[in-house]
GROMACS .gro file of N, CA and C in nm:
model
  396
    1MET      N    1 -16.326   1.586   2.333
    1MET     CA    2 -16.226   1.617   2.245
    1MET      C    3 -16.093   1.593   2.240
    2ASN      N    4 -16.027   1.582   2.182
    2ASN     CA    5 -15.815   1.591   2.307
    2ASN      C    6 -15.759   1.716   2.263
    3TYR      N    7 -15.647   1.741   2.331
    3TYR     CA    8 -15.539   1.874   2.259
    3TYR      C    9 -15.497   1.863   2.111
    4ILE      N   10 -15.453   1.782   2.059
    4ILE     CA   11 -15.427   1.733   2.051
    4ILE      C   12 -15.494   1.774   1.856
    5LYS      N   13 -15.637   1.697   1.919
    5LYS     CA   14 -15.764   1.722   1.786
    5LYS      C   15 -15.772   1.833   1.790
    6LYS      N   16 -15.866   1.915   1.872
    6LYS     CA   17 -15.800   2.051   1.885
    6LYS      C   18 -15.697   2.169   1.796
    7ILE      N   19 -15.612   2.123   1.838
    7ILE     CA   20 -15.479   2.236   1.749
    7ILE      C   21 -15.479   2.202   1.637
    8THR      N   22 -15.506   2.075   1.550
    8THR     CA   23 -15.559   2.001   1.429
    8THR      C   24 -15.660   2.094   1.398
    9ILE      N   25 -15.769   2.059   1.450
    9ILE     CA   26 -15.839   2.131   1.402
    9ILE      C   27 -15.841   2.335   1.413
   10ALA      N   28 -15.825   2.337   1.441
   10ALA     CA   29 -15.791   2.495   1.459
   10ALA      C   30 -15.684   2.527   1.321
   11THR      N   31 -15.590   2.508   1.310
   11THR     CA   32 -15.441   2.502   1.235
   11THR      C   33 -15.580   2.446   1.113
   12LEU      N   34 -15.605   2.367   1.107
   12LEU     CA   35 -15.649   2.364   0.957
   12LEU      C   36 -15.759   2.484   0.888
   13LEU      N   37 -15.845   2.478   0.983
   13LEU     CA   38 -15.962   2.622   0.945
   13LEU      C   39 -15.869   2.745   0.961
   14LEU      N   40 -15.720   2.784   0.998
   14LEU     CA   41 -15.731   2.949   0.998
   14LEU      C   42 -15.580   2.864   0.860
   15SER      N   43 -15.557   2.755   0.818
   15SER     CA   44 -15.415   2.724   0.728
   15SER      C   45 -15.589   2.812   0.618
   16ALA      N   46 -15.685   2.687   0.615
   16ALA     CA   47 -15.809   2.700   0.488
   16ALA      C   48 -15.819   2.872   0.426
   17ALA      N   49 -15.859   2.914   0.545
   17ALA     CA   50 -15.882   3.049   0.508
   17ALA      C   51 -15.775   3.146   0.491
   18SER      N   52 -15.664   3.123   0.518
   18SER     CA   53 -15.532   3.177   0.436
   18SER      C   54 -15.426   3.152   0.355
   19ILE      N   55 -15.484   3.050   0.279
   19ILE     CA   56 -15.376   2.947   0.193
   19ILE      C   57 -15.342   3.074   0.054
   20LYS      N   58 -15.398   3.103   0.032
   20LYS     CA   59 -15.375   3.205  -0.048
   20LYS      C   60 -15.217   3.336   0.007
   21SER      N   61 -15.182   3.323   0.160
   21SER     CA   62 -15.086   3.412   0.199
   21SER      C   63 -14.935   3.311   0.157
   22TYR      N   64 -14.980   3.205   0.175
   22TYR     CA   65 -14.852   3.125   0.183
   22TYR      C   66 -14.733   3.130   0.094
   23GLY      N   67 -14.571   3.177   0.196
   23GLY     CA   68 -14.499   3.220   0.094
   23GLY      C   69 -14.461   3.346   0.070
   24GLN      N   70 -14.571   3.443   0.103
   24GLN     CA   71 -14.512   3.607   0.083
   24GLN      C   72 -14.534   3.681   0.226
   25THR      N   73 -14.501   3.834   0.178
   25THR     CA   74 -14.471   3.860   0.299
   25THR      C   75 -14.598   3.932   0.356
   26SER      N   76 -14.630   4.013   0.432
   26SER     CA   77 -14.768   4.055   0.484
   26SER      C   78 -14.745   4.167   0.366
   27ALA      N   79 -14.693   4.251   0.299
   27ALA     CA   80 -14.709   4.339   0.207
   27ALA      C   81 -14.812   4.341   0.014
   28ASP      N   82 -14.702   4.185   0.022
   28ASP     CA   83 -14.760   4.129  -0.059
   28ASP      C   84 -14.883   4.051  -0.101
   29SER      N   85 -14.933   3.978   0.003
   29SER     CA   86 -15.038   3.955   0.104
   29SER      C   87 -15.108   4.050   0.020
   30ILE      N   88 -15.129   4.170   0.143
   30ILE     CA   89 -15.266   4.262   0.136
   30ILE      C   90 -15.237   4.308   0.005
   31SER      N   91 -15.139   4.347  -0.107
   31SER     CA   92 -15.190   4.407  -0.241
   31SER      C   93 -15.208   4.277  -0.321
   32ASN      N   94 -15.230   4.141  -0.245
   32ASN     CA   95 -15.291   4.047  -0.382
   32ASN      C   96 -15.427   4.052  -0.288
   33GLY      N   97 -15.459   4.112  -0.219
   33GLY     CA   98 -15.633   4.065  -0.155
   33GLY      C   99 -15.697   3.993  -0.072
   34LEU      N  100 -15.564   3.998   0.016
   34LEU     CA  101 -15.535   3.935   0.192
   34LEU      C  102 -15.548   4.059   0.292
   35LYS      N  103 -15.615   4.060   0.369
   35LYS     CA  104 -15.655   4.157   0.463
   35LYS      C  105 -15.565   4.100   0.609
   36GLN      N  106 -15.502   4.153   0.703
   36GLN     CA  107 -15.464   4.123   0.834
   36GLN      C  108 -15.541   4.115   0.944
   37TYR      N  109 -15.549   4.037   1.020
   37TYR     CA  110 -15.642   4.067   1.167
   37TYR      C  111 -15.556   3.968   1.233
   38MET      N  112 -15.598   3.987   1.384
   38MET     CA  113 -15.515   3.948   1.464
   38MET      C  114 -15.649   3.860   1.567
   39PHE      N  115 -15.624   3.695   1.585
   39PHE     CA  116 -15.663   3.633   1.591
   39PHE      C  117 -15.605   3.621   1.756
   40VAL      N  118 -15.729   3.598   1.819
   40VAL     CA  119 -15.700   3.569   1.955
   40VAL      C  120 -15.815   3.456   2.069
   41MET      N  121 -15.715   3.417   2.130
   41MET     CA  122 -15.738   3.230   2.200
   41MET      C  123 -15.717   3.275   2.329
   42TYR      N  124 -15.832   3.288   2.348
   42TYR     CA  125 -15.854   3.264   2.509
   42TYR      C  126 -15.910   3.127   2.604
   43THR      N  127 -15.792   3.105   2.659
   43THR     CA  128 -15.747   2.970   2.790
   43THR      C  129 -15.774   2.994   2.859
   44LYS      N  130 -15.770   2.837   2.960
   44LYS     CA  131 -15.827   2.916   3.119
   44LYS      C  132 -15.755   2.981   3.183
   45GLY      N  133 -15.811   3.074   3.290
   45GLY     CA  134 -15.660   3.097   3.357
   45GLY      C  135 -15.617   3.079   3.512
   46ASN      N  136 -15.559   3.140   3.552
   46ASN     CA  137 -15.487   3.085   3.677
   46ASN      C  138 -15.548   3.081   3.832
   47ASN      N  139 -15.658   3.182   3.761
   47ASN     CA  140 -15.730   3.195   3.915
   47ASN      C  141 -15.941   3.176   3.884
   48ARG      N  142 -15.969   3.047   3.895
   48ARG     CA  143 -16.052   3.029   3.846
   48ARG      C  144 -16.163   2.951   3.980
   49ASN      N  145 -16.160   3.027   4.131
   49ASN     CA  146 -16.173   2.900   4.224
   49ASN      C  147 -16.294   3.065   4.284
   50HIS      N  148 -16.320   3.131   4.244
   50HIS     CA  149 -16.441   3.235   4.263
   50HIS      C  150 -16.570   3.146   4.288
   51ASP      N  151 -16.710   3.255   4.368
   51ASP     CA  152 -16.749   3.194   4.445
   51ASP      C  153 -16.844   3.158   4.259
   52SER      N  154 -16.977   3.121   4.274
   52SER     CA  155 -17.053   3.148   4.150
   52SER      C  156 -17.090   3.255   4.108
   53THR      N  157 -17.115   3.378   4.230
   53THR     CA  158 -17.201   3.484   4.191
   53THR      C  159 -17.063   3.595   4.128
   54THR      N  160 -16.950   3.553   4.192
   54THR     CA  161 -16.902   3.664   4.163
   54THR      C  162 -16.802   3.595   3.985
   55ALA      N  163 -16.774   3.505   3.961
   55ALA     CA  164 -16.817   3.453   3.856
   55ALA      C  165 -16.875   3.494   3.712
   56GLN      N  166 -17.054   3.495   3.758
   56GLN     CA  167 -17.133   3.527   3.713
   56GLN      C  168 -17.080   3.695   3.689
   57ARG      N  169 -17.016   3.807   3.795
   57ARG     CA  170 -17.041   3.914   3.759
   57ARG      C  171 -16.912   3.947   3.635
   58ILE      N  172 -16.769   3.881   3.667
   58ILE     CA  173 -16.663   3.883   3.526
   58ILE      C  174 -16.747   3.813   3.435
   59GLN      N  175 -16.807   3.705   3.433
   59GLN     CA  176 -16.818   3.701   3.289
   59GLN      C  177 -16.926   3.797   3.179
   60THR      N  178 -17.001   3.885   3.313
   60THR     CA  179 -17.087   3.967   3.233
   60THR      C  180 -17.025   4.104   3.194
   61GLN      N  181 -16.908   4.139   3.285
   61GLN     CA  182 -16.808   4.256   3.258
   61GLN      C  183 -16.778   4.224   3.149
   62HIS      N  184 -16.700   4.065   3.090
   62HIS     CA  185 -16.631   4.037   2.965
   62HIS      C  186 -16.679   4.056   2.921
   63LEU      N  187 -16.826   3.994   2.854
   63LEU     CA  188 -16.913   3.957   2.743
   63LEU      C  189 -16.975   4.167   2.764
   64ASN      N  190 -16.921   4.316   2.835
   64ASN     CA  191 -16.950   4.380   2.850
   64ASN      C  192 -16.844   4.450   2.754
   65HIS      N  193 -16.778   4.400   2.768
   65HIS     CA  194 -16.587   4.491   2.712
   65HIS      C  195 -16.625   4.390   2.625
   66LEU      N  196 -16.647   4.259   2.494
   66LEU     CA  197 -16.651   4.251   2.426
   66LEU      C  198 -16.744   4.342   2.304
   67ASP      N  199 -16.863   4.363   2.398
   67ASP     CA  200 -16.995   4.404   2.324
   67ASP      C  201 -16.859   4.580   2.306
   68SER      N  202 -16.835   4.614   2.371
   68SER     CA  203 -16.777   4.786   2.364
   68SER      C  204 -16.686   4.755   2.270
   69LEU      N  205 -16.603   4.675   2.239
   69LEU     CA  206 -16.499   4.656   2.084
   69LEU      C  207 -16.562   4.594   1.982
   70HIS      N  208 -16.659   4.582   2.021
   70HIS     CA  209 -16.756   4.586   1.857
   70HIS      C  210 -16.824   4.684   1.824
   71ALA      N  211 -16.826   4.806   1.910
   71ALA     CA  212 -16.937   4.909   1.939
   71ALA      C  213 -16.823   4.995   1.842
   72LEU      N  214 -16.711   4.980   1.913
   72LEU     CA  215 -16.628   5.079   1.800
   72LEU      C  216 -16.538   4.985   1.659
   73GLY      N  217 -16.586   4.905   1.684
   73GLY     CA  218 -16.556   4.856   1.523
   73GLY      C  219 -16.484   4.757   1.483
   74LEU      N  220 -16.389   4.702   1.667
   74LEU     CA  221 -16.319   4.679   1.654
   74LEU      C  222 -16.284   4.471   1.637
   75LEU      N  223 -16.439   4.448   1.679
   75LEU     CA  224 -16.427   4.294   1.682
   75LEU      C  225 -16.543   4.270   1.560
   76ASN      N  226 -16.453   4.097   1.522
   76ASN     CA  227 -16.576   4.065   1.386
   76ASN      C  228 -16.623   3.962   1.431
   77VAL      N  229 -16.515   3.887   1.539
   77VAL     CA  230 -16.612   3.763   1.601
   77VAL      C  231 -16.547   3.737   1.756
   78ALA      N  232 -16.636   3.686   1.756
   78ALA     CA  233 -16.595   3.639   1.905
   78ALA      C  234 -16.677   3.523   1.940
   79GLY      N  235 -16.674   3.431   2.071
   79GLY     CA  236 -16.753   3.318   2.091
   79GLY      C  237 -16.690   3.205   2.195
   80PRO      N  238 -16.715   3.133   2.219
   80PRO     CA  239 -16.702   3.052   2.353
   80PRO      C  240 -16.678   2.925   2.315
   81PHE      N  241 -16.574   2.842   2.350
   81PHE     CA  242 -16.561   2.661   2.260
   81PHE      C  243 -16.733   2.604   2.380
   82MET      N  244 -16.742   2.514   2.315
   82MET     CA  245 -16.866   2.393   2.383
   82MET      C  246 -16.833   2.317   2.478
   83GLU      N  247 -16.701   2.307   2.445
   83GLU     CA  248 -16.656   2.220   2.539
   83GLU      C  249 -16.592   2.245   2.702
   84ASP      N  250 -16.548   2.192   2.781
   84ASP     CA  251 -16.525   2.253   2.924
   84ASP      C  252 -16.390   2.226   2.931
   85GLY      N  253 -16.301   2.231   2.820
   85GLY     CA  254 -16.113   2.232   2.755
   85GLY      C  255 -16.078   2.355   2.836
   86ASP      N  256 -15.967   2.333   2.799
   86ASP     CA  257 -15.854   2.482   2.869
   86ASP      C  258 -15.892   2.604   2.749
   87TRP      N  259 -15.951   2.480   2.618
   87TRP     CA  260 -15.929   2.667   2.555
   87TRP      C  261 -16.080   2.715   2.539
   88ARG      N  262 -16.120   2.857   2.584
   88ARG     CA  263 -16.205   2.836   2.677
   88ARG      C  264 -16.308   2.994   2.513
   89GLY      N  265 -16.216   2.977   2.456
   89GLY     CA  266 -16.328   3.111   2.340
   89GLY      C  267 -16.260   3.204   2.221
   90LEU      N  268 -16.267   3.200   2.173
   90LEU     CA  269 -16.173   3.276   2.097
   90LEU      C  270 -16.219   3.450   2.033
   91LEU      N  271 -16.124   3.542   1.937
   91LEU     CA  272 -16.199   3.699   1.935
   91LEU      C  273 -16.059   3.689   1.788
   92VAL      N  274 -16.146   3.772   1.728
   92VAL     CA  275 -16.143   3.818   1.591
   92VAL      C  276 -16.091   3.962   1.554
   93LEU      N  277 -16.016   4.013   1.579
   93LEU     CA  278 -15.973   4.219   1.587
   93LEU      C  279 -15.910   4.249   1.465
   94ASP      N  280 -15.977   4.347   1.456
   94ASP     CA  281 -15.909   4.438   1.332
   94ASP      C  282 -15.819   4.510   1.348
   95VAL      N  283 -15.763   4.491   1.425
   95VAL     CA  284 -15.649   4.670   1.474
   95VAL      C  285 -15.556   4.531   1.424
   96PRO      N  286 -15.455   4.678   1.412
   96PRO     CA  287 -15.327   4.672   1.327
   96PRO      C  288 -15.185   4.623   1.412
   97THR      N  289 -15.168   4.603   1.490
   97THR     CA  290 -15.036   4.549   1.601
   97THR      C  291 -15.091   4.493   1.732
   98LYS      N  292 -15.037   4.411   1.693
   98LYS     CA  293 -15.062   4.285   1.841
   98LYS      C  294 -15.076   4.360   2.031
   99GLU      N  295 -14.966   4.485   1.992
   99GLU     CA  296 -14.989   4.589   2.092
   99GLU      C  297 -15.089   4.616   2.050
  100GLU      N  298 -15.166   4.699   1.994
  100GLU     CA  299 -15.272   4.738   2.016
  100GLU      C  300 -15.360   4.674   2.074
  101VAL      N  301 -15.433   4.521   2.020
  101VAL     CA  302 -15.492   4.372   1.992
  101VAL      C  303 -15.453   4.360   2.212
  102GLU      N  304 -15.267   4.365   2.263
  102GLU     CA  305 -15.280   4.290   2.449
  102GLU      C  306 -15.354   4.417   2.436
  103ALA      N  307 -15.338   4.567   2.500
  103ALA     CA  308 -15.370   4.675   2.532
  103ALA      C  309 -15.500   4.649   2.525
  104LEU      N  310 -15.583   4.625   2.498
  104LEU     CA  311 -15.763   4.538   2.498
  104LEU      C  312 -15.734   4.482   2.553
  105VAL      N  313 -15.723   4.380   2.533
  105VAL     CA  314 -15.768   4.225   2.582
  105VAL      C  315 -15.711   4.243   2.766
  106LYS      N  316 -15.581   4.364   2.788
  106LYS     CA  317 -15.573   4.344   2.916
  106LYS      C  318 -15.673   4.363   3.022
  107LYS      N  319 -15.729   4.474   2.911
  107LYS     CA  320 -15.854   4.547   2.981
  107LYS      C  321 -16.004   4.466   3.047
  108ASP      N  322 -15.999   4.327   2.939
  108ASP     CA  323 -16.081   4.226   2.968
  108ASP      C  324 -16.132   4.244   3.112
  109PRO      N  325 -16.254   4.267   3.216
  109PRO     CA  326 -16.220   4.195   3.297
  109PRO      C  327 -16.279   4.046   3.371
  110ALA      N  328 -16.226   3.966   3.277
  110ALA     CA  329 -16.179   3.844   3.264
  110ALA      C  330 -16.050   3.793   3.309
  111VAL      N  331 -16.026   3.871   3.168
  111VAL     CA  332 -15.808   3.845   3.222
  111VAL      C  333 -15.776   3.940   3.336
  112ILE      N  334 -15.811   4.058   3.351
  112ILE     CA  335 -15.726   4.095   3.518
  112ILE      C  336 -15.791   4.018   3.662
  113ALA      N  337 -15.929   3.956   3.609
  113ALA     CA  338 -15.924   3.865   3.744
  113ALA      C  339 -15.854   3.714   3.716
  114GLY      N  340 -15.818   3.687   3.663
  114GLY     CA  341 -15.743   3.608   3.622
  114GLY      C  342 -15.866   3.483   3.637
  115ARG      N  343 -15.914   3.442   3.546
  115ARG     CA  344 -15.970   3.368   3.552
  115ARG      C  345 -15.989   3.306   3.358
  116LEU      N  346 -15.906   3.418   3.272
  116LEU     CA  347 -15.887   3.377   3.120
  116LEU      C  348 -15.714   3.417   3.062
  117ASN      N  349 -15.693   3.339   3.026
  117ASN     CA  350 -15.506   3.369   2.957
  117ASN      C  351 -15.483   3.413   2.805
  118TYR      N  352 -15.477   3.417   2.693
  118TYR     CA  353 -15.462   3.448   2.587
  118TYR      C  354 -15.408   3.384   2.518
  119VAL      N  355 -15.382   3.441   2.379
  119VAL     CA  356 -15.215   3.413   2.286
  119VAL      C  357 -15.313   3.513   2.163
  120ILE      N  358 -15.248   3.571   2.103
  120ILE     CA  359 -15.253   3.649   2.040
  120ILE      C  360 -15.143   3.598   1.927
  121LEU      N  361 -15.209   3.597   1.827
  121LEU     CA  362 -15.121   3.554   1.682
  121LEU      C  363 -15.222   3.615   1.520
  122PRO      N  364 -15.140   3.744   1.484
  122PRO     CA  365 -15.145   3.772   1.334
  122PRO      C  366 -15.208   3.730   1.275
  123TRP      N  367 -15.310   3.711   1.173
  123TRP     CA  368 -15.373   3.630   1.044
  123TRP      C  369 -15.448   3.678   0.963
  124MET      N  370 -15.447   3.623   0.791
  124MET     CA  371 -15.492   3.662   0.760
  124MET      C  372 -15.588   3.607   0.643
  125THR      N  373 -15.645   3.677   0.552
  125THR     CA  374 -15.767   3.615   0.548
  125THR      C  375 -15.844   3.651   0.411
  126GLN      N  376 -15.902   3.676   0.351
  126GLN     CA  377 -15.905   3.704   0.195
  126GLN      C  378 -16.043   3.827   0.217
  127LYS      N  379 -15.985   3.958   0.200
  127LYS     CA  380 -16.088   4.052   0.135
  127LYS      C  381 -16.219   3.997   0.087
  128GLY      N  382 -16.329   4.084   0.138
  128GLY     CA  383 -16.443   4.074   0.095
  128GLY      C  384 -16.543   3.944   0.156
  129ASN      N  385 -16.467   3.859   0.203
  129ASN     CA  386 -16.520   3.749   0.334
  129ASN      C  387 -16.617   3.815   0.407
  130CYS      N  388 -16.661   3.712   0.478
  130CYS     CA  389 -16.787   3.754   0.566
  130CYS      C  390 -16.728   3.871   0.669
  131PHE      N  391 -16.563   3.922   0.648
  131PHE     CA  392 -16.519   4.049   0.741
  131PHE      C  393 -16.532   4.147   0.666
  132ARG      N  394 -16.494   4.261   0.753
  132ARG     CA  395 -16.512   4.379   0.665
  132ARG      C  396 -16.371   4.390   0.646
   0.00000   0.00000   0.00000
């Protein structure tokens, strides 16, 4: 799947889930039954030349980091993309600010090792769906 197609699909998925928020402020959206989450897109990092043993160790530490975020009640969704492209995976976190999310993501061993980069975007969806 090419890059433009991936962006289109991700945009459509996010837009469909938050369609009611169009043209509303965050305060309006929250009062209308929407809740803000933080969407994190993991992308390929600049340092992916680790030997297989080191790469596996970093991956295990990365998964342990995500498990700890889930145990704290901060992580709602996490998972990798099934293609070996620049997009590596995504997270949906229940954390109020981008700064707090960035502090958590910067502690991810895969980010620290340079295997992953990230983009953080505030995202809204209807309360009462599959998220808390």
